[in-house]
Tab-separated table of C-alpha atoms in Angstrom:
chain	number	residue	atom	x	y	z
A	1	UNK	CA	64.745	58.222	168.061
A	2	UNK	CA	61.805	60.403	167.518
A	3	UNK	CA	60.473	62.074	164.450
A	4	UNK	CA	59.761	65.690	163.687
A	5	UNK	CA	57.898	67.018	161.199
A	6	UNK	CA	55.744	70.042	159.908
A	7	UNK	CA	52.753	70.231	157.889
A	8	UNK	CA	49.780	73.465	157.238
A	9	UNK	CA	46.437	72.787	157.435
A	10	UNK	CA	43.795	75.725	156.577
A	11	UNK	CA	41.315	76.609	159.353
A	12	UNK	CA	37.189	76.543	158.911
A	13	UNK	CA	37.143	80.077	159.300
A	14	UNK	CA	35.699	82.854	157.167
A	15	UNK	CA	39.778	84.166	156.449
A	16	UNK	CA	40.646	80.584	156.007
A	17	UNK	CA	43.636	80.966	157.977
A	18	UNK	CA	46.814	78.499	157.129
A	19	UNK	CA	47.854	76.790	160.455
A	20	UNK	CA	50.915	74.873	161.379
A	21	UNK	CA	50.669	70.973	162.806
A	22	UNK	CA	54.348	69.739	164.335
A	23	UNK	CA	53.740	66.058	164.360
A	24	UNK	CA	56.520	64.114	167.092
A	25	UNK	CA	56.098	60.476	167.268
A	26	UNK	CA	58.461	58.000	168.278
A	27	UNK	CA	59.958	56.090	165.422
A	28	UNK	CA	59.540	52.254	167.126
A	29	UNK	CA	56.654	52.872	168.776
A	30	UNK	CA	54.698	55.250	166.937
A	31	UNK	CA	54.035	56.685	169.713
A	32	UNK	CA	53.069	60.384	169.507
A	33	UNK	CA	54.579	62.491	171.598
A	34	UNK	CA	53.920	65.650	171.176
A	35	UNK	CA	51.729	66.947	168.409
A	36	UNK	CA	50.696	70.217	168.267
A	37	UNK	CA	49.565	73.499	166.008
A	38	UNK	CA	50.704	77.135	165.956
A	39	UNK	CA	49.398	80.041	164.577
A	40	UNK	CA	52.100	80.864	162.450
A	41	UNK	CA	54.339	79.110	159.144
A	42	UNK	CA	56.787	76.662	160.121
A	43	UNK	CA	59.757	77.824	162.199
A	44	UNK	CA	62.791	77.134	164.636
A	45	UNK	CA	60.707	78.907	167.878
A	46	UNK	CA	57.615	76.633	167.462
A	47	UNK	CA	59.245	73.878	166.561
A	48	UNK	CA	61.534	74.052	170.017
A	49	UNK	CA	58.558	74.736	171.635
A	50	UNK	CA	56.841	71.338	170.687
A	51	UNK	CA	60.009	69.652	171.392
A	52	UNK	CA	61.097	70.688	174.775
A	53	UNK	CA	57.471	70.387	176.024
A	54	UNK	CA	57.946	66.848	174.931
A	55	UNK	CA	61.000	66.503	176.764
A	56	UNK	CA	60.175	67.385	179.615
A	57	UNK	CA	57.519	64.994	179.192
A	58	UNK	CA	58.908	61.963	178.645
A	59	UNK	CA	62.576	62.480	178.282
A	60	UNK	CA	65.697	63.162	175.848
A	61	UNK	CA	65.622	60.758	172.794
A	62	UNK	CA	69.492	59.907	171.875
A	63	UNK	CA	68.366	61.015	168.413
A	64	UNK	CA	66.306	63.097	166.726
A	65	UNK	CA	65.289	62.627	162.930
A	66	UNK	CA	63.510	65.870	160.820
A	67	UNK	CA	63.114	66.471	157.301
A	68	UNK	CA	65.489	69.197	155.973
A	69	UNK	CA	63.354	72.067	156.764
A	70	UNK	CA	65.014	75.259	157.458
A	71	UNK	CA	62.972	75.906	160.813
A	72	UNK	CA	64.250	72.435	161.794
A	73	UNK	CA	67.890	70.920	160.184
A	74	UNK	CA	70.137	73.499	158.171
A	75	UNK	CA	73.382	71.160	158.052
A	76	UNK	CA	72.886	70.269	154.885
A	77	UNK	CA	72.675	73.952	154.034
A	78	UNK	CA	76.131	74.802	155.809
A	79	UNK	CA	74.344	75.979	158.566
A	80	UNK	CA	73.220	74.965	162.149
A	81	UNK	CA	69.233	76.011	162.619
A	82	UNK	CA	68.260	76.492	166.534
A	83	UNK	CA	66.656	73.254	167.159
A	84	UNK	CA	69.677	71.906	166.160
A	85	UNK	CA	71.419	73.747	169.104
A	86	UNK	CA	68.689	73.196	171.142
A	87	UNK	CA	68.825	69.514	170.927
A	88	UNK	CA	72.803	68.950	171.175
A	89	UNK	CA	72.421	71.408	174.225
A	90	UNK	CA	70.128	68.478	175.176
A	91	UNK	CA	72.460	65.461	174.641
A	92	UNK	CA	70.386	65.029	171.628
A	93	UNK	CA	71.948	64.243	168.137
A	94	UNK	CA	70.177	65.945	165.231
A	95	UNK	CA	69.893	64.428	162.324
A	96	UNK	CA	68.061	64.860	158.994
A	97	UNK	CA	66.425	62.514	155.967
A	98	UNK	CA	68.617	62.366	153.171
A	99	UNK	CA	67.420	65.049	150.359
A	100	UNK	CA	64.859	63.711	148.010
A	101	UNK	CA	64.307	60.481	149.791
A	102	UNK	CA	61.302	61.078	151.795
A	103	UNK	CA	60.248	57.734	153.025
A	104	UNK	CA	63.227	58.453	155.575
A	105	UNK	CA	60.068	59.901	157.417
A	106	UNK	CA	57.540	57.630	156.082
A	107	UNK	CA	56.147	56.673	159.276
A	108	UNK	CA	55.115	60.818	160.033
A	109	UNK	CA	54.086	61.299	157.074
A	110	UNK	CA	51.857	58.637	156.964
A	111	UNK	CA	50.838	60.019	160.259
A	112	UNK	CA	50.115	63.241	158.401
A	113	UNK	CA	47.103	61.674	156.774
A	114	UNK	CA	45.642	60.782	159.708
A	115	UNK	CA	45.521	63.631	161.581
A	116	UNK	CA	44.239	65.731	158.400
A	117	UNK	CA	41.133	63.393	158.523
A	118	UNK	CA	40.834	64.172	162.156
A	119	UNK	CA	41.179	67.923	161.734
A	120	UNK	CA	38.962	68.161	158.254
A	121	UNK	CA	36.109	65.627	160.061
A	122	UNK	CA	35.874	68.100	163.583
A	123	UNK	CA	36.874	71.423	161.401
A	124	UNK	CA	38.428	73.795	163.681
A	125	UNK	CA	38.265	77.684	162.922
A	126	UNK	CA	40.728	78.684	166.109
A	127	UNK	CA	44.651	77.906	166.768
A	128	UNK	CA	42.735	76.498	169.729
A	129	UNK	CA	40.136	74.386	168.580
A	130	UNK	CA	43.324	72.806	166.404
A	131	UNK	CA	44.608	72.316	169.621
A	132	UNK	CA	42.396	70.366	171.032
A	133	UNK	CA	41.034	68.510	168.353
A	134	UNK	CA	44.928	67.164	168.260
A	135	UNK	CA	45.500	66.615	172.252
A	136	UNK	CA	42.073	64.703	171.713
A	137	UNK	CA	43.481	62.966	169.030
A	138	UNK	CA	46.676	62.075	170.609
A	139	UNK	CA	44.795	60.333	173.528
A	140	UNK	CA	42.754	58.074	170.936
A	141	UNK	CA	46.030	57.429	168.868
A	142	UNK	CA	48.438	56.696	171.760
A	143	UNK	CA	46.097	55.129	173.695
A	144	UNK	CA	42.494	53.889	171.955
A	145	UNK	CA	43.506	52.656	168.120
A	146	UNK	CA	45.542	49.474	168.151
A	147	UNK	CA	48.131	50.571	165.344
A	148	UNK	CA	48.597	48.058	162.203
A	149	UNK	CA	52.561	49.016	162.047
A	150	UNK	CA	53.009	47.176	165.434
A	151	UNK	CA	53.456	43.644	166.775
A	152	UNK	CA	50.294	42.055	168.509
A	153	UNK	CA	47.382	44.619	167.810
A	154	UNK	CA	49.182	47.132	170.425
A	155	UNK	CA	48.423	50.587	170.773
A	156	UNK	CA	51.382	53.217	170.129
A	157	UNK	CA	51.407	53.427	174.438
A	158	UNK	CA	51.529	49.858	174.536
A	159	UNK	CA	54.573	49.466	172.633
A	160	UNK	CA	56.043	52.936	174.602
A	161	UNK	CA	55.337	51.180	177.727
A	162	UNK	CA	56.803	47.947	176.566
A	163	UNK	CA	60.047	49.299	174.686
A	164	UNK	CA	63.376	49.515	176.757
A	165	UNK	CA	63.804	53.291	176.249
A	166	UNK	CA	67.723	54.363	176.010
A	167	UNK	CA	67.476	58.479	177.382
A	168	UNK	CA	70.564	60.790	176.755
A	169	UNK	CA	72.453	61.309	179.704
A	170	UNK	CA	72.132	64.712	179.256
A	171	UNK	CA	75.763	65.053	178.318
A	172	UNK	CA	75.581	68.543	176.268
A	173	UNK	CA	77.188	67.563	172.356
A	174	UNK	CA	79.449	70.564	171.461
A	175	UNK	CA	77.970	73.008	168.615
A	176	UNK	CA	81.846	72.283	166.837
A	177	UNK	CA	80.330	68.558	166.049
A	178	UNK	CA	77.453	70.419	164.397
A	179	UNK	CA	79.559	73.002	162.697
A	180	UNK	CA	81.807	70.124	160.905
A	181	UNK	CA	79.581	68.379	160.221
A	182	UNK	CA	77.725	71.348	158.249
A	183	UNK	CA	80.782	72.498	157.174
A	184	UNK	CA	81.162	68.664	155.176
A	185	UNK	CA	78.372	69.551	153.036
């Protein structure tokens, strides 16, 4: 299962511009994959964007965990939000954190601190100095910085490379599933 989630983070420019950081990890592993920043607030397009670039990477998680934001999970809203379809169109189940319990996502939002650090300590003042600053920082993380969360000092692509991974088939899930199961709420 991997882990999406959205945070801003205001630019070292003269404007002071408010970025967007989509942080993707993998929730046994930690492994991140697929972090990246857009110029504009959190939504459905960038969000889709991060995730099927990480697909295409390294496959189709079975499921796929998010906070209840509306760019991301509407079910609990009644609704179905585009990277909901996107995923099922996937093989991909959607799900979301229950409301007010945010340790659900604990593990990316703990991630969150880090990569502010990283961000504030190189202070970018371009979409594209983010950019880098977090494909540079995804290389350290996945690859560099033993992580304290797993077994035997490993680093995040240690435990990726290690971990029997369990891909969709691919096998589209119908939008009705979605649409009852918004409709429950």
């Amino acid at each position: 299962m991997w882990q999406l989630d959205g945070f801003e983070f205001t630019l070292f420019d003269t404007d002071r511009t408010v970025i967007t950081v989509y942080q993707l990890i993998d929730d046994s592993t930690r492994f991140d994959v697929g972090s990246d920043a857009a110029a504009d607030p959190e939504n459905s397009t960038d969000a889709i964007r991060v995730v099927a670039a990480a697909i295409d990477q390294y496959g189709v998680p079975q499921e796929f965990l998010t906070d209840n934001g509306t760019a991301f999970n509407l079910s609990r809203r009644g609704m179905i939000a585009d990277l909901e379809i996107f995923l099922c169109g996937k093989g991909c189940w959607p799900i979301s954190g229950r409301a007010g319990k945010p340790t659900t996502q604990g593990k990316d939002e703990r991630s969150h601190q880090t990569l502010r650090k990283v961000l504030t300590a190189h202070a970018p003042t371009t979409v594209a100095q983010a950019r880098d600053v977090i494909a540079r920082y995804r290389q350290r993380y996945n690859h560099a910085r033993h992580h304290q969360g797993l077994p035997g000092n490993m680093t995040p692509a240690q435990a990726w490379d290690a971990a029997e991974h369990q891909p969709s088939d691919g096998t589209a899930i119908p939008i009705e599933r979605l649409a009852l199961r918004a409709a429950s709420y």
